[in-house]
Amino acid sequence: MLISRTLRRLVTATLTLAFIGGTTPSLTSQNSNNRQVLLQGFWWDYWNSNYPNGWANYLARLAPRLKQMGIDAVWIPPTIKNTSSSSVGYAPFDNYDLGDKFQKGGVKTRMGDKDEVLRMVAVLKANGIEVIQDLVLNHLTGAGTSNGAGGVDPAAMDDGSTAKYKNFRYASFASPLLSNSSASYLNLSGRFPKNWQNFYPNPGNACCTNEINSPYWGPDISYEDNAYGQSSNATFNPVQGPSYMREQTRNWLIWYKKQMGWDGVRLDAIKHFSPIVVEDFLWNLQFNALWASGGNDMFAVGEWVGGAQELDNWASAVQNRAGTFDFALRNALTGIVYGNGNFNLGTLPNYQQSNRQRTVPFVNNHDTFRPILDNQGNYNGFNLGSQLGQQIEPSDPRFSLAYAAILAVDGAPEIFFEDLFNIGYSGNRFTHQPDDSSTLPVFSDIENLIWCHQNLRFKEGAYLVRWQAEDALIIERDLKAIIGLNDNWDTWQHLSSVQTSFPDGTVLRDYSGANTNTTIVYGGGKANLSIPPCNGTAAQGRRGYAVWAPDGISTNYQNPPIRTVQEWEMANDLGDSHSQSLRQGGALPSNSLECRVVGKIFSRANDTIKIEVYPELQTAGLEVILLDSMCNSIDSSSGTGPLFFNLPSTYDGWYTIRLRNQTAQQSGQKAWVKVNYLAPESINTKALKSKCACTSPPINGLNLEEAEINVYPNPTSSFAFLNFQKSTQNPVEYEIIGISGKRMGSGIIAQGTTNFVLNISHLASGMYFLQLKETSSKTVLKLIKE
């Protein structure tokens, strides 16, 4: 048996001679991000009942655990407004709505509102974790109001799929959505409106003949220079010019990167639009986004489902500004898993694509892993009609081997959420807390492999293939670590005289823990190495892998905190003035001291908030005001030209930024506000967040939906604070009512009140209703006594 395996190893070595004892180009010298361990921070149809339409808050709570495990970057879902908050992000509607506008039936996206999304970015960065934004660039959908009114252009050329729903108009500060009527919708003047000529088919471009011009998931975007025109029935109907979609998308991406502060991109369905367009967009994000430019090292990866040559061709076509998910390598991994020990493991290095400058090896993602769930969220089969290819289940005995492989080879390995965290077998997928390891446990092998990759510094050593056999593969990261793979079910692979780069006398330890004894390098760099089988009988229950490196290495890998820099553009075609929106955005008005809310940041205590304001008119003075979480002014600065304003932050929490003209006798203007701050590493996602809106629309008496009342903390053990966004117009009567209907307390809130303290310390624990009445208006809030 030993002789035959040796012969097979030599035959395999002859077929893959380029790998034996050789190297591939050092990725760290070409693109530092390719050493990154990337976590896909969601699964398909992601949801947690503790964070409804608030996945940004979920990830913010999870961030400290990810830092501790050594995650470098998190890939987040699309964050722009979709057809509804129930969409997981791949049905994009408004490029400039990050959960701050009232349209499509609400304000929030599946991720949360804009403030929460920006906070998530800041908290991840505070934990040293970069943010990779998912981008959908090939289609839009959902034209019209929430019921579709106004979405159809009767003059549109039909694509046979979308029924001419190709009028895209958006709410803005200057034109909030007043009703779900066609008239209201077609008058919206938000930035980046789109007409039927911007999609296939149009007068210059046919549809439905290839991967690029076919409407798979909605009106399919046409990026050709001649894809422009006007709507036949919209009231707001600006003239478009050549290259409209390409130029406007380029401008949006630069705005998007500045506004959110993300670090890199994942490009969805890249097969469905031209690589020339992709290269254009990526170059602009890398070099034309001013202070936000990502440079050559900006992380970028595209999703192309295909073979190695197709992946290589696409990466070359975009000038290697982006890599691809390595579907070619994954084909080998599924072969290993479904081969049940019959796959020739020694051939694995041959499968990886050749162009590996930015490649992302992976085992699963949200497209390849779509389980059918029972009521507790546990796996009950797989949706083979929806997912791409075959899933690799965490319960499979060769699952750990697959992850050891993607962490060993070149590239930036992607860890799928459901492969790191056990949410498929524990019965609490929808109810766990992300910061609780008892309700959101990890798979030990994957956690160990991440530790090894980071602390043993895999990617700092060149890629060397040291041993290839049917059941055994040895990969060395030059002078850093040796990764051994074994796909045999119950037989250890004991390999003698494996050549390494380590000097004689080096004591090697197996950091997987599968081997409890060390081994010593001898005879010119040779080592005797053992790899456990896949049945889990090895120490630590390790399955199919071992990782050797010099003895004595401890945890040493940590990314320092990253300051967040985000920029808001104050313009009338951005933001929203609707009473139910976040009430942010808008240019400063002429001849008025009326302020505008720029936005919110979530800063840590004992740090410096740095604010820069760049007005459109250098001679027209303005004032920037910083508010605390209760909407009280902390400090302000005013002047002409660019303003630079530094202020110590005194607490962990929300801060609001406002702008207004310096005098009431000056022209209105746009402005750009850039903020540099450091968020806390861990946060209370239920911290008070008031709108701090500058003005309110006229109302008759108190109206919760428009004036908005925040009650906090809730639950509470003693006092509850009522914060009225708009001061009360008349005295307000309040009653505290038990669930049985019994009145438990009452009183009067004085006219003009903005903040009121309610004492409920005398009440028993339980749920109560707080009823507020003012003239003909009444509202009821839930209140929980701990």
Short mmCIF file of C-alpha atoms in Angstrom, two decimals, residues 111-452:
data_model
loop_
_atom_site.label_atom_id
_atom_site.label_comp_id
_atom_site.label_asym_id
_atom_site.label_seq_id
_atom_site.Cartn_x
_atom_site.Cartn_y
_atom_site.Cartn_z
CA MET A 111 -30.39 46.38 6.83
CA GLY A 112 -32.08 49.13 8.89
CA ASP A 113 -32.19 52.89 8.45
CA LYS A 114 -29.31 54.97 7.11
CA ASP A 115 -28.08 56.01 10.54
CA GLU A 116 -27.84 52.38 11.62
CA VAL A 117 -26.08 51.34 8.41
CA LEU A 118 -23.45 54.08 8.79
CA ARG A 119 -23.00 53.12 12.45
CA MET A 120 -22.45 49.49 11.48
CA VAL A 121 -19.62 50.53 9.16
CA ALA A 122 -18.05 52.62 11.93
CA VAL A 123 -18.30 49.85 14.55
CA LEU A 124 -16.78 47.24 12.24
CA LYS A 125 -13.92 49.61 11.50
CA ALA A 126 -13.45 50.33 15.21
CA ASN A 127 -12.85 46.60 15.56
CA GLY A 128 -10.21 46.73 12.81
CA ILE A 129 -12.54 45.11 10.27
CA GLU A 130 -12.92 46.45 6.74
CA VAL A 131 -16.31 46.60 5.03
CA ILE A 132 -16.91 45.05 1.59
CA GLN A 133 -20.09 46.36 -0.04
CA ASP A 134 -22.19 44.13 -2.30
CA LEU A 135 -23.11 45.95 -5.53
CA VAL A 136 -25.88 45.05 -7.99
CA LEU A 137 -25.10 46.85 -11.25
CA ASN A 138 -26.92 44.89 -13.94
CA HIS A 139 -30.59 45.54 -13.16
CA LEU A 140 -33.19 47.60 -11.30
CA THR A 141 -36.74 46.70 -10.41
CA GLY A 142 -39.88 48.02 -8.74
CA ALA A 143 -40.60 51.09 -10.88
CA GLY A 144 -43.55 53.03 -9.48
CA THR A 145 -44.95 53.59 -6.01
CA SER A 146 -45.40 50.72 -3.57
CA ASN A 147 -48.44 49.70 -5.62
CA GLY A 148 -46.71 50.28 -8.96
CA ALA A 149 -48.49 53.54 -9.86
CA GLY A 150 -46.48 55.63 -12.31
CA GLY A 151 -44.00 52.90 -13.10
CA VAL A 152 -45.20 52.09 -16.62
CA ASP A 153 -44.12 54.09 -19.65
CA PRO A 154 -46.58 53.21 -22.44
CA ALA A 155 -44.01 54.24 -25.07
CA ALA A 156 -41.38 51.80 -23.82
CA MET A 157 -40.09 49.03 -26.05
CA ASP A 158 -41.15 45.75 -24.45
CA ASP A 159 -38.58 43.25 -23.20
CA GLY A 160 -41.20 40.54 -22.82
CA SER A 161 -40.65 40.34 -19.10
CA THR A 162 -41.09 43.59 -17.16
CA ALA A 163 -44.36 44.90 -18.69
CA LYS A 164 -42.80 48.32 -19.44
CA TYR A 165 -42.25 49.20 -15.76
CA LYS A 166 -39.31 51.44 -16.56
CA ASN A 167 -40.13 54.89 -15.14
CA PHE A 168 -37.83 55.26 -12.14
CA ARG A 169 -38.46 58.42 -10.09
CA TYR A 170 -37.26 59.03 -6.55
CA ALA A 171 -38.21 61.00 -3.47
CA SER A 172 -35.89 63.80 -2.37
CA PHE A 173 -35.74 66.71 0.04
CA ALA A 174 -37.30 68.99 -2.57
CA SER A 175 -39.96 66.47 -3.60
CA PRO A 176 -41.14 64.04 -0.91
CA LEU A 177 -43.60 61.34 -1.91
CA LEU A 178 -47.00 62.80 -0.95
CA SER A 179 -49.18 59.88 -2.03
CA ASN A 180 -49.12 56.58 -3.90
CA SER A 181 -50.65 58.19 -6.98
CA SER A 182 -49.03 58.26 -10.40
CA ALA A 183 -49.10 62.06 -10.38
CA SER A 184 -47.15 62.26 -7.13
CA TYR A 185 -44.64 59.62 -8.22
CA LEU A 186 -43.95 61.05 -11.68
CA ASN A 187 -43.20 64.46 -10.14
CA LEU A 188 -40.42 63.16 -7.86
CA SER A 189 -37.08 64.84 -8.58
CA GLY A 190 -34.59 62.67 -6.70
CA ARG A 191 -31.16 62.13 -8.18
CA PHE A 192 -30.50 59.60 -10.96
CA PRO A 193 -33.97 59.19 -12.55
CA LYS A 194 -34.15 56.53 -15.25
CA ASN A 195 -36.28 56.05 -18.36
CA TRP A 196 -37.03 53.11 -20.61
CA GLN A 197 -34.19 54.01 -23.02
CA ASN A 198 -31.71 53.29 -20.20
CA PHE A 199 -32.66 49.61 -20.34
CA TYR A 200 -32.73 46.89 -22.99
CA PRO A 201 -34.27 47.09 -25.52
CA ASN A 202 -33.87 50.69 -26.69
CA PRO A 203 -33.60 52.25 -30.15
CA GLY A 204 -29.90 51.49 -30.41
CA ASN A 205 -29.71 48.14 -28.63
CA ALA A 206 -31.78 44.98 -28.87
CA CYS A 207 -32.56 42.71 -25.98
CA CYS A 208 -32.76 39.11 -25.02
CA THR A 209 -30.02 37.70 -27.29
CA ASN A 210 -27.18 37.14 -24.79
CA GLU A 211 -26.16 37.19 -21.13
CA ILE A 212 -25.69 40.98 -21.09
CA ASN A 213 -28.94 42.22 -22.62
CA SER A 214 -31.45 39.77 -21.14
CA PRO A 215 -33.74 40.87 -18.26
CA TYR A 216 -33.13 38.09 -15.75
CA TRP A 217 -34.24 39.91 -12.57
CA GLY A 218 -35.82 43.15 -13.74
CA PRO A 219 -35.26 45.84 -16.37
CA ASP A 220 -31.74 45.15 -17.58
CA ILE A 221 -29.44 48.20 -17.63
CA SER A 222 -27.96 49.26 -20.96
CA TYR A 223 -24.58 50.96 -20.40
CA GLU A 224 -23.99 51.80 -24.08
CA ASP A 225 -23.32 55.44 -25.00
CA ASN A 226 -26.55 55.62 -27.02
CA ALA A 227 -28.84 54.35 -24.23
CA TYR A 228 -30.48 57.62 -23.27
CA GLY A 229 -33.75 59.50 -23.73
CA GLN A 230 -36.82 60.85 -21.94
CA SER A 231 -39.99 59.41 -20.48
CA SER A 232 -43.19 59.79 -22.47
CA ASN A 233 -45.36 60.48 -19.41
CA ALA A 234 -43.25 61.69 -16.44
CA THR A 235 -43.70 65.24 -15.10
CA PHE A 236 -40.13 65.45 -13.86
CA ASN A 237 -38.37 64.64 -17.11
CA PRO A 238 -34.83 66.05 -17.41
CA VAL A 239 -32.92 65.70 -20.67
CA GLN A 240 -30.34 62.95 -20.73
CA GLY A 241 -27.12 62.91 -22.72
CA PRO A 242 -24.84 60.23 -24.20
CA SER A 243 -23.34 57.73 -21.72
CA TYR A 244 -25.99 58.70 -19.18
CA MET A 245 -26.15 55.39 -17.32
CA ARG A 246 -22.41 54.88 -17.25
CA GLU A 247 -21.62 58.40 -16.06
CA GLN A 248 -24.41 58.50 -13.50
CA THR A 249 -23.50 55.09 -12.10
CA ARG A 250 -19.87 56.15 -11.84
CA ASN A 251 -20.90 59.30 -9.94
CA TRP A 252 -23.19 57.29 -7.67
CA LEU A 253 -20.46 54.79 -6.77
CA ILE A 254 -18.08 57.58 -5.78
CA TRP A 255 -20.82 59.21 -3.69
CA TYR A 256 -21.65 55.82 -2.16
CA LYS A 257 -18.07 55.11 -1.12
CA LYS A 258 -17.68 58.56 0.41
CA GLN A 259 -21.03 58.46 2.19
CA MET A 260 -20.69 55.04 3.75
CA GLY A 261 -16.93 54.71 4.07
CA TRP A 262 -16.78 51.12 2.87
CA ASP A 263 -13.42 49.72 1.78
CA GLY A 264 -14.07 47.38 -1.14
CA VAL A 265 -16.72 45.81 -3.32
CA ARG A 266 -18.29 42.52 -4.26
CA LEU A 267 -19.84 42.74 -7.75
CA ASP A 268 -22.97 40.68 -8.31
CA ALA A 269 -23.63 38.79 -11.57
CA ILE A 270 -20.70 40.25 -13.54
CA LYS A 271 -21.49 38.02 -16.50
CA HIS A 272 -24.48 40.28 -17.20
CA PHE A 273 -22.70 43.53 -18.05
CA SER A 274 -19.56 44.43 -19.97
CA PRO A 275 -16.11 44.10 -18.32
CA ILE A 276 -15.22 47.42 -19.97
CA VAL A 277 -17.87 49.07 -17.80
CA VAL A 278 -16.63 47.24 -14.70
CA GLU A 279 -13.06 48.40 -15.30
CA ASP A 280 -14.31 51.97 -15.65
CA PHE A 281 -16.23 51.84 -12.36
CA LEU A 282 -13.38 50.21 -10.46
CA TRP A 283 -10.76 52.65 -11.76
CA ASN A 284 -12.89 55.55 -10.58
CA LEU A 285 -13.36 53.99 -7.13
CA GLN A 286 -9.63 53.35 -6.92
CA PHE A 287 -8.30 56.67 -8.24
CA ASN A 288 -11.07 59.23 -8.82
CA ALA A 289 -12.88 59.32 -5.47
CA LEU A 290 -10.57 62.01 -4.03
CA TRP A 291 -9.94 61.32 -0.33
CA ALA A 292 -11.96 58.08 -0.57
CA SER A 293 -9.95 56.59 -3.44
CA GLY A 294 -9.07 53.00 -2.67
CA GLY A 295 -5.87 52.77 -4.72
CA ASN A 296 -4.47 49.62 -6.28
CA ASP A 297 -5.06 47.66 -3.09
CA MET A 298 -8.81 48.25 -2.96
CA PHE A 299 -10.52 44.91 -2.45
CA ALA A 300 -12.76 43.95 -5.37
CA VAL A 301 -14.18 40.60 -6.38
CA GLY A 302 -16.73 39.62 -9.02
CA GLU A 303 -19.21 36.78 -9.14
CA TRP A 304 -18.74 34.89 -12.41
CA VAL A 305 -20.08 31.37 -12.40
CA GLY A 306 -17.84 29.48 -14.78
CA GLY A 307 -14.62 27.58 -15.39
CA ALA A 308 -11.04 28.57 -14.66
CA GLN A 309 -10.37 30.00 -18.12
CA GLU A 310 -13.51 32.16 -18.02
CA LEU A 311 -12.50 33.48 -14.60
CA ASP A 312 -9.00 34.26 -15.80
CA ASN A 313 -10.29 35.96 -18.94
CA TRP A 314 -12.65 38.22 -16.99
CA ALA A 315 -9.98 39.23 -14.45
CA SER A 316 -7.65 40.11 -17.32
CA ALA A 317 -10.42 42.05 -19.12
CA VAL A 318 -10.89 44.32 -16.10
CA GLN A 319 -7.11 44.89 -15.91
CA ASN A 320 -6.93 42.85 -12.71
CA ARG A 321 -8.70 45.61 -10.80
CA ALA A 322 -10.88 42.82 -9.43
CA GLY A 323 -10.59 39.10 -8.97
CA THR A 324 -13.25 36.43 -9.00
CA PHE A 325 -14.73 33.91 -6.63
CA ASP A 326 -12.80 30.76 -7.53
CA PHE A 327 -15.61 28.55 -8.79
CA ALA A 328 -13.03 26.38 -10.54
CA LEU A 329 -11.43 25.45 -7.22
CA ARG A 330 -14.85 24.94 -5.68
CA ASN A 331 -15.61 22.34 -8.35
CA ALA A 332 -12.74 20.34 -6.90
CA LEU A 333 -14.01 20.83 -3.36
CA THR A 334 -17.45 19.48 -4.26
CA GLY A 335 -15.67 16.59 -5.97
CA ILE A 336 -13.85 15.82 -2.72
CA VAL A 337 -16.99 16.04 -0.59
CA TYR A 338 -19.27 14.08 -2.88
CA GLY A 339 -16.51 11.68 -3.92
CA ASN A 340 -16.53 10.06 -0.46
CA GLY A 341 -12.79 9.43 -0.57
CA ASN A 342 -12.54 8.56 -4.27
CA PHE A 343 -11.39 12.00 -5.45
CA ASN A 344 -7.67 12.28 -6.25
CA LEU A 345 -6.71 14.86 -3.65
CA GLY A 346 -3.31 15.37 -5.24
CA THR A 347 -4.89 17.06 -8.25
CA LEU A 348 -6.49 19.83 -6.19
CA PRO A 349 -3.84 22.51 -6.97
CA ASN A 350 -4.54 22.08 -10.70
CA TYR A 351 -8.12 23.31 -10.31
CA GLN A 352 -7.44 26.80 -9.01
CA GLN A 353 -7.61 29.52 -11.65
CA SER A 354 -4.27 30.72 -12.96
CA ASN A 355 -4.92 34.43 -12.46
CA ARG A 356 -4.77 34.55 -8.68
CA GLN A 357 -3.80 38.17 -8.07
CA ARG A 358 -7.14 38.91 -6.37
CA THR A 359 -8.92 35.55 -6.36
CA VAL A 360 -11.30 34.62 -3.56
CA PRO A 361 -11.36 30.88 -2.79
CA PHE A 362 -14.59 29.78 -1.12
CA VAL A 363 -16.55 26.75 0.07
CA ASN A 364 -20.10 28.14 0.25
CA ASN A 365 -21.95 31.40 -0.19
CA HIS A 366 -25.57 32.55 -0.16
CA ASP A 367 -26.06 31.35 -3.75
CA THR A 368 -24.57 27.86 -3.34
CA PHE A 369 -26.14 27.20 0.07
CA ARG A 370 -29.92 27.66 0.29
CA PRO A 371 -31.37 25.28 2.84
CA ILE A 372 -35.03 24.50 3.33
CA LEU A 373 -35.71 25.35 6.97
CA ASP A 374 -38.05 24.01 9.59
CA ASN A 375 -39.85 26.30 12.04
CA GLN A 376 -36.75 26.62 14.22
CA GLY A 377 -34.51 27.45 11.26
CA ASN A 378 -32.81 24.05 11.13
CA TYR A 379 -31.90 22.38 7.85
CA ASN A 380 -34.64 20.27 6.33
CA GLY A 381 -33.24 19.72 2.84
CA PHE A 382 -31.93 22.14 0.23
CA ASN A 383 -33.56 24.24 -2.46
CA LEU A 384 -31.74 22.71 -5.41
CA GLY A 385 -33.87 24.65 -7.88
CA SER A 386 -32.69 27.96 -6.40
CA GLN A 387 -29.10 27.43 -5.33
CA LEU A 388 -26.05 27.22 -7.60
CA GLY A 389 -24.66 23.71 -7.74
CA GLN A 390 -24.21 21.45 -4.74
CA GLN A 391 -23.95 22.65 -1.17
CA ILE A 392 -21.13 21.57 1.14
CA GLU A 393 -22.72 20.99 4.52
CA PRO A 394 -20.94 21.76 7.82
CA SER A 395 -21.94 18.29 9.00
CA ASP A 396 -20.05 16.62 6.14
CA PRO A 397 -16.88 14.81 7.35
CA ARG A 398 -14.79 16.49 4.61
CA PHE A 399 -16.11 19.98 5.31
CA SER A 400 -13.07 20.98 7.42
CA LEU A 401 -10.70 19.67 4.77
CA ALA A 402 -12.35 21.95 2.21
CA TYR A 403 -11.81 24.97 4.43
CA ALA A 404 -8.21 24.01 5.12
CA ALA A 405 -7.68 23.97 1.36
CA ILE A 406 -9.12 27.44 0.65
CA LEU A 407 -7.11 28.94 3.51
CA ALA A 408 -3.91 27.26 2.30
CA VAL A 409 -3.98 28.27 -1.37
CA ASP A 410 -3.42 31.72 -2.84
CA GLY A 411 -6.07 34.39 -2.51
CA ALA A 412 -8.33 36.01 0.08
CA PRO A 413 -10.44 33.16 1.51
CA GLU A 414 -14.16 33.80 2.05
CA ILE A 415 -15.80 32.25 5.10
CA PHE A 416 -19.56 31.76 4.75
CA PHE A 417 -21.66 32.79 7.76
CA GLU A 418 -23.36 29.40 8.08
CA ASP A 419 -19.99 27.65 7.87
CA LEU A 420 -18.49 29.59 10.77
CA PHE A 421 -21.56 29.83 13.01
CA ASN A 422 -23.80 26.89 13.82
CA ILE A 423 -27.27 28.17 13.02
CA GLY A 424 -28.41 25.14 11.04
CA TYR A 425 -28.65 22.62 13.85
CA SER A 426 -29.17 24.57 17.07
CA GLY A 427 -32.83 25.54 16.75
CA ASN A 428 -32.33 29.26 17.32
CA ARG A 429 -31.44 30.69 13.91
CA PHE A 430 -33.99 33.48 14.27
CA THR A 431 -33.80 34.13 18.02
CA HIS A 432 -30.13 34.10 19.07
CA GLN A 433 -28.09 37.11 20.14
CA PRO A 434 -24.98 37.65 17.98
CA ASP A 435 -22.74 38.47 20.94
CA ASP A 436 -23.75 35.33 22.87
CA SER A 437 -21.50 32.38 22.04
CA SER A 438 -23.83 29.97 23.84
CA THR A 439 -26.73 30.72 21.47
CA LEU A 440 -24.53 31.46 18.42
CA PRO A 441 -21.75 28.87 18.66
CA VAL A 442 -18.93 28.48 16.15
CA PHE A 443 -17.66 25.39 14.38
CA SER A 444 -14.41 24.63 16.16
CA ASP A 445 -12.44 23.46 13.11
CA ILE A 446 -13.17 26.63 11.14
CA GLU A 447 -12.33 28.86 14.09
CA ASN A 448 -9.04 26.98 14.48
CA LEU A 449 -8.19 27.27 10.79
CA ILE A 450 -8.77 31.03 10.85
CA TRP A 451 -6.51 31.27 13.89
CA CYS A 452 -3.81 29.32 12.08
#
